PDB file of C-alpha atoms in Angstrom:
ATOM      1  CA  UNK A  34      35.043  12.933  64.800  1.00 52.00           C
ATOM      2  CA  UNK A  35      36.755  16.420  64.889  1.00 59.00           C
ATOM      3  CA  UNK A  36      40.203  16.600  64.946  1.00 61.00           C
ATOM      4  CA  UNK A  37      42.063  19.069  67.568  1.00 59.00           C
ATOM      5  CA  UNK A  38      44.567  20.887  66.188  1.00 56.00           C
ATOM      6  CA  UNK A  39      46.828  23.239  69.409  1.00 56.00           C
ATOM      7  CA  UNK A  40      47.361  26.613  69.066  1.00 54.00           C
ATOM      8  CA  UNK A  41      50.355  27.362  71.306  1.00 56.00           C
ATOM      9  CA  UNK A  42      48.308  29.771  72.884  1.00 54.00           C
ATOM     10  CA  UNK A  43      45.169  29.685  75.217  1.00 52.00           C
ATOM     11  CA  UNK A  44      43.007  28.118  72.862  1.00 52.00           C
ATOM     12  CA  UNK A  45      42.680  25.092  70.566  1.00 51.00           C
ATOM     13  CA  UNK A  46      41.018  25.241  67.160  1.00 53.00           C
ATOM     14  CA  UNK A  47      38.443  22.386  66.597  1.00 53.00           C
ATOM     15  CA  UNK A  48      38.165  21.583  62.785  1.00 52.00           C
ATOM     16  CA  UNK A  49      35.381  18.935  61.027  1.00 54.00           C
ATOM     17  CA  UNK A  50      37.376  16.255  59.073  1.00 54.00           C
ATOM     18  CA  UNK A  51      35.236  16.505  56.283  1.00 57.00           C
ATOM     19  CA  UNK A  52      33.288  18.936  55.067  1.00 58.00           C
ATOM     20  CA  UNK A  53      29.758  17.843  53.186  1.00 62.00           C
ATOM     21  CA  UNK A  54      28.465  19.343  50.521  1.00 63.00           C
ATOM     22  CA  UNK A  55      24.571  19.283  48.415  1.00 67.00           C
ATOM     23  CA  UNK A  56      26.632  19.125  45.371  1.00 68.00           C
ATOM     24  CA  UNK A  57      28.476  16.181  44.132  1.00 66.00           C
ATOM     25  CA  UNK A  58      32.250  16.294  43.674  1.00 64.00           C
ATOM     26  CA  UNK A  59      33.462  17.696  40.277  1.00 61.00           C
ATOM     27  CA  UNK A  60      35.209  15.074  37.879  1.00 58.00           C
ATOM     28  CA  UNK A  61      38.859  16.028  37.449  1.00 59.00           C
ATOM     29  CA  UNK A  62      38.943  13.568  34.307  1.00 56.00           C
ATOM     30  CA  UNK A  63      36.473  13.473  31.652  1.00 54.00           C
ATOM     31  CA  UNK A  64      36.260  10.274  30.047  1.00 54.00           C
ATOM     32  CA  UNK A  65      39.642   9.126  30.761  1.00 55.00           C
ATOM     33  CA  UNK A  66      41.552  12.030  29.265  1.00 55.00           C
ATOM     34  CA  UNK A  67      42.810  15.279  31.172  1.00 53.00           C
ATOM     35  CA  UNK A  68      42.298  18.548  29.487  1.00 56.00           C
ATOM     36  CA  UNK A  69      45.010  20.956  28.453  1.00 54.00           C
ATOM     37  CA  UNK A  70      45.624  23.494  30.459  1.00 56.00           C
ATOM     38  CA  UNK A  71      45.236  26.917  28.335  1.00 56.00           C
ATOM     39  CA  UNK A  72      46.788  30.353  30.057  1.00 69.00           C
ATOM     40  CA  UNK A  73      43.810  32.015  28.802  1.00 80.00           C
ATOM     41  CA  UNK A  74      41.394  32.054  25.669  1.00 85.00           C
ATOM     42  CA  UNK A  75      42.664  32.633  22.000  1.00 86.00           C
ATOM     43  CA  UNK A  76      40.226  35.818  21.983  1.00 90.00           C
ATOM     44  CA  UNK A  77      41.312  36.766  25.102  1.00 90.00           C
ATOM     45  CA  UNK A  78      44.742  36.693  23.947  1.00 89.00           C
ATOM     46  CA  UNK A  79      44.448  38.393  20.781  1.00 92.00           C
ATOM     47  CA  UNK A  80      42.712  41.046  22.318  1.00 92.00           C
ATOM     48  CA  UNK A  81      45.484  41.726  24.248  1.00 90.00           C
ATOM     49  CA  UNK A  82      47.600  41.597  21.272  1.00 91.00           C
ATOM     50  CA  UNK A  83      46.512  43.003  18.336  1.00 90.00           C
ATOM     51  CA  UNK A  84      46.825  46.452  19.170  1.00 89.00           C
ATOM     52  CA  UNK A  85      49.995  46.660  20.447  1.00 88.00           C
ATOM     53  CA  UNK A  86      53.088  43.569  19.755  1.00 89.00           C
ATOM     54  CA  UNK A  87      56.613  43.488  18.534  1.00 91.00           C
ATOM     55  CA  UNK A  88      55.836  41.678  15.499  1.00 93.00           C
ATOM     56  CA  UNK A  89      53.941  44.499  13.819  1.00 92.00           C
ATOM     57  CA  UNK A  90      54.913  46.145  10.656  1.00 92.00           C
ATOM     58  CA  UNK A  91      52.611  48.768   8.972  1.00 91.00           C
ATOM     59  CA  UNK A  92      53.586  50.651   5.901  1.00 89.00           C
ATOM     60  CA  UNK A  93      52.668  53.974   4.881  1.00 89.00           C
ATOM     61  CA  UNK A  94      49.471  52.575   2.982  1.00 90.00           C
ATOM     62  CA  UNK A  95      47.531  52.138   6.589  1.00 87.00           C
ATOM     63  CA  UNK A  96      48.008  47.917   6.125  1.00 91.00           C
ATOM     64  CA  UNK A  97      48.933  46.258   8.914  1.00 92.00           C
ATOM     65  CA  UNK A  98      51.226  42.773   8.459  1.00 93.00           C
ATOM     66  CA  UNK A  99      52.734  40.869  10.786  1.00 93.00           C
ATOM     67  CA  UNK A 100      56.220  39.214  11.307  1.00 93.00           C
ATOM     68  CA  UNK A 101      55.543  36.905  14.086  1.00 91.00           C
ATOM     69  CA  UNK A 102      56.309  33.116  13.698  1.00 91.00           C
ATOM     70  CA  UNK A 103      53.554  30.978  12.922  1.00 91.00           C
ATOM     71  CA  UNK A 104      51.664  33.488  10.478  1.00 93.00           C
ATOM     72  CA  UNK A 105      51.503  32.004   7.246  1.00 94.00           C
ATOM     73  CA  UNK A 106      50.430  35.176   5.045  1.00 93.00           C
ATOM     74  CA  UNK A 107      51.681  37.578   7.345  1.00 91.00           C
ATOM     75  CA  UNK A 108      48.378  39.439   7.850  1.00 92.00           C
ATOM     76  CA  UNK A 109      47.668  40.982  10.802  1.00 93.00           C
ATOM     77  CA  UNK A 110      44.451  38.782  11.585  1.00 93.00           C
ATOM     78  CA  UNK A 111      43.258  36.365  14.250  1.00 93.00           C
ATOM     79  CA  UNK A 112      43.128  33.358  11.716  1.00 92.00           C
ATOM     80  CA  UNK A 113      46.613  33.697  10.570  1.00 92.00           C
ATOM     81  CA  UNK A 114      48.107  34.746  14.225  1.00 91.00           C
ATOM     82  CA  UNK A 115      50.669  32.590  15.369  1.00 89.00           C
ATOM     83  CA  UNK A 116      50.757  34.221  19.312  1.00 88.00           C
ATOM     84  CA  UNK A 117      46.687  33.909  19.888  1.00 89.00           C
ATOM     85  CA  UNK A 118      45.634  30.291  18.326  1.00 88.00           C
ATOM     86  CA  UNK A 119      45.911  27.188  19.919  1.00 85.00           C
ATOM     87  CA  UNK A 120      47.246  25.835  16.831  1.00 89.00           C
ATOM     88  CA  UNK A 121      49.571  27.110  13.913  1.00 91.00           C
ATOM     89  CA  UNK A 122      51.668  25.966  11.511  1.00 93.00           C
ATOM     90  CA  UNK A 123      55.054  27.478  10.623  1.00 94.00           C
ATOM     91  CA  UNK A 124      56.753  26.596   7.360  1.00 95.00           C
ATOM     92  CA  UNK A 125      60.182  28.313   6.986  1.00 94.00           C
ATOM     93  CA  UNK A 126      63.233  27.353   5.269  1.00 94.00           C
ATOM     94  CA  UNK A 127      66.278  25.072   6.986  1.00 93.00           C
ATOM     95  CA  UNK A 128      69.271  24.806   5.101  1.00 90.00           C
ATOM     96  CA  UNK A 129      68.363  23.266   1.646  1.00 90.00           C
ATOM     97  CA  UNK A 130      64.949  21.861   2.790  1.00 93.00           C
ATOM     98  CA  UNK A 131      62.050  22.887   4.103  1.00 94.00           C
ATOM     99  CA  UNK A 132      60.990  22.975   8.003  1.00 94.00           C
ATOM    100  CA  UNK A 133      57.211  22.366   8.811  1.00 94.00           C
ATOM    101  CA  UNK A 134      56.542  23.075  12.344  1.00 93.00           C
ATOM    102  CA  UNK A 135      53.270  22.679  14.266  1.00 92.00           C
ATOM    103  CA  UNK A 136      52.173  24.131  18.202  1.00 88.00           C
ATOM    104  CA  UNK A 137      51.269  21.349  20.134  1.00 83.00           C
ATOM    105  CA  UNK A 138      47.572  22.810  21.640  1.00 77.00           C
ATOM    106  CA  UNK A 139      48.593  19.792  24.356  1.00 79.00           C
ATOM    107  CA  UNK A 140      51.544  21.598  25.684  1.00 79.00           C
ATOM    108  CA  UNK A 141      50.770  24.889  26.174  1.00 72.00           C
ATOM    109  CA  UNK A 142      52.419  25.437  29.077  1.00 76.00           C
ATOM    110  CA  UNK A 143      55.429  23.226  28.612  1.00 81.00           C
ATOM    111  CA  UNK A 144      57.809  25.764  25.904  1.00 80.00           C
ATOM    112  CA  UNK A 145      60.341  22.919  25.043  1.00 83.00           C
ATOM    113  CA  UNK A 146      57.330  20.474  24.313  1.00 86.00           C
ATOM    114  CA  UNK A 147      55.277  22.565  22.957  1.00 86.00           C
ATOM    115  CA  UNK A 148      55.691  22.613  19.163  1.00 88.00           C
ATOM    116  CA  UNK A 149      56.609  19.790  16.985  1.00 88.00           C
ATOM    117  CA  UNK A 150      58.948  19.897  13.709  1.00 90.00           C
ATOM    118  CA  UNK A 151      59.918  18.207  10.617  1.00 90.00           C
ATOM    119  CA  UNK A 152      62.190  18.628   8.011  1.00 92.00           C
ATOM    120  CA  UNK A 153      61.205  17.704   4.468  1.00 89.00           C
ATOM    121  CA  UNK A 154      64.169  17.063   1.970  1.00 88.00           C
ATOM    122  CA  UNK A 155      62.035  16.212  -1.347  1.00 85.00           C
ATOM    123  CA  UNK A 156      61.708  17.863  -4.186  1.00 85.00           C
ATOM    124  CA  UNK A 157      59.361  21.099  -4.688  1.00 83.00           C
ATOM    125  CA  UNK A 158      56.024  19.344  -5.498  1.00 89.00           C
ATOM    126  CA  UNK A 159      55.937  16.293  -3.256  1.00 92.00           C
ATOM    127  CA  UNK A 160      57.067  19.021  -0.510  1.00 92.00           C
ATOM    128  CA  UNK A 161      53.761  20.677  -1.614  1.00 93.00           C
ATOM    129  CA  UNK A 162      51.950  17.388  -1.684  1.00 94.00           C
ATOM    130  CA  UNK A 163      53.151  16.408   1.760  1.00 93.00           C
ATOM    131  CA  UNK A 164      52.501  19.709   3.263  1.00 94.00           C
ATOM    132  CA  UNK A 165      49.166  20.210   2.327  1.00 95.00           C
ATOM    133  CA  UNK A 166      48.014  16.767   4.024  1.00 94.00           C
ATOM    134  CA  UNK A 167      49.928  17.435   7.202  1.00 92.00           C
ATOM    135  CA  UNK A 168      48.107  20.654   7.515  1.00 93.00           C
ATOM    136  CA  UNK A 169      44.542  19.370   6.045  1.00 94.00           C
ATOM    137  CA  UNK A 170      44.563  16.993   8.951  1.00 91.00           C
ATOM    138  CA  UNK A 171      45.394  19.773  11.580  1.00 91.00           C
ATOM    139  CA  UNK A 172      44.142  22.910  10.362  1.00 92.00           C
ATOM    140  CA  UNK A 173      41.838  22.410   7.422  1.00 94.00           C
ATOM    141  CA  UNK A 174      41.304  26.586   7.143  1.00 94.00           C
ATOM    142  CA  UNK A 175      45.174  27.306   6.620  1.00 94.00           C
ATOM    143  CA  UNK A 176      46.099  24.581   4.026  1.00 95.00           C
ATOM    144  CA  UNK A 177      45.654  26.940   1.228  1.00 95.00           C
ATOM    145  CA  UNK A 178      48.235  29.616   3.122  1.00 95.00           C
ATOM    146  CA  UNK A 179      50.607  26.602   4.145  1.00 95.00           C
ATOM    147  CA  UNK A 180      51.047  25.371   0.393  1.00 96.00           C
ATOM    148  CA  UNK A 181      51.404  29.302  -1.207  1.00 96.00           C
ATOM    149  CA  UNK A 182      53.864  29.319   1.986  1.00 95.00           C
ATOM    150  CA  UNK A 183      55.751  26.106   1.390  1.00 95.00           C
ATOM    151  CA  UNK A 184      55.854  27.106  -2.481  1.00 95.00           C
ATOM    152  CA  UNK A 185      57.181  30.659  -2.121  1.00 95.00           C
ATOM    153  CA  UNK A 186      59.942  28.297   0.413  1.00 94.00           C
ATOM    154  CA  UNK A 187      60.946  26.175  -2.033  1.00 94.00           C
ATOM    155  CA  UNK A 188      61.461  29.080  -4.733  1.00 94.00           C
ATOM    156  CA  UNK A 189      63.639  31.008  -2.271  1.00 93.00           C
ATOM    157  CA  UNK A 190      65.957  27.869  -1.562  1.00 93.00           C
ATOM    158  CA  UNK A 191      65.933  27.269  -6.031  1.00 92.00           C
ATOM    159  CA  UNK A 192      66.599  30.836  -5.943  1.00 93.00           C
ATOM    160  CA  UNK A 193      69.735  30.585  -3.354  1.00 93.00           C
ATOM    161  CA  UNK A 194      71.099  27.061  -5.090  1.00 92.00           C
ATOM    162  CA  UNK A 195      71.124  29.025  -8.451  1.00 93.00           C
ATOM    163  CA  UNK A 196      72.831  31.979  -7.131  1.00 94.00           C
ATOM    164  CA  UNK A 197      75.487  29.389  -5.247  1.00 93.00           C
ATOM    165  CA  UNK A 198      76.345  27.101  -8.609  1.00 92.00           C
ATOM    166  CA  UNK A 199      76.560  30.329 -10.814  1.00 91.00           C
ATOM    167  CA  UNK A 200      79.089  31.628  -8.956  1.00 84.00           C
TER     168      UNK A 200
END
């Protein structure tokens, strides 16, 4: 049955209730689980980036690096780009230990959600240990460039203690 809807004016508006369609209705759940929500693709978004950015450095040599956070090497490069992939890892240095943080590919869209940390207070090689199974298990590609970046970490903050008890 159609449903009237007035129009204030001369005329009323007759709508169907439903509206049929050859097609069944799209799924808005597959198998249970929603998918994330993306604000475009990684290529897409590095396209858009790579030319142009804030975080680029280039020396008189013609290379290109990088300085954003989430680049492991700091190469300007879609594997190591921390703004265009879904997921990167971040190693930096917090105080005397050593901060591994990871974007959540789940909460893209949600900023204070979005990437998850932890702080590692052990000494250099467990750090290294620890690191490189945390990333193997999230980004297999960049475990080599988290544990050169975790080790060149942990010199820096030997380098700094030294410094501190010479003095």
């Amino acid at each position: 049955s159609p449903a009237v809807i007035p129009d204030f004016g001369a005329q009323a508006w007759v709508l169907p209730l439903a509206v049929s369609s050859p097609f069944p209705p799209l799924p808005r759940r597959v198998s249970g689980l929603v998918k994330p929500r993306q604000m475009a693709a990684p290529q897409f978004i590095w396209e858009l980036v790579k030319g142009h950015n804030s975080f680029l450095r280039k020396n008189l040599h013609g290379k290109i690096f990088s300085a954003e956070p989430g680049n492991l090497y700091n190469k300007h490069s879609y594997k190591y780009s921390g703004l265009a992939n879904a997921k990167t890892v971040d190693i930096r240095a917090e105080g005397d230990a050593i901060k591994v943080s990871k974007k959540r590919s789940k909460c893209v869209n949600q900023p204070a959600k979005s990437v998850a940390s932890g702080v590692s207070k052990k000494s250099g090689r467990r750090v290294l240990r620890s690191v490189a199974k945390e990333v193997a298990g999230y980004r297999p590609d960049l475990k080599a460039a988290a544990v050169a970046r975790a080790s060149a970490v942990a010199k820096s903050i030997r380098a700094k203690q030294a410094a501190a008890k010479a003095q």
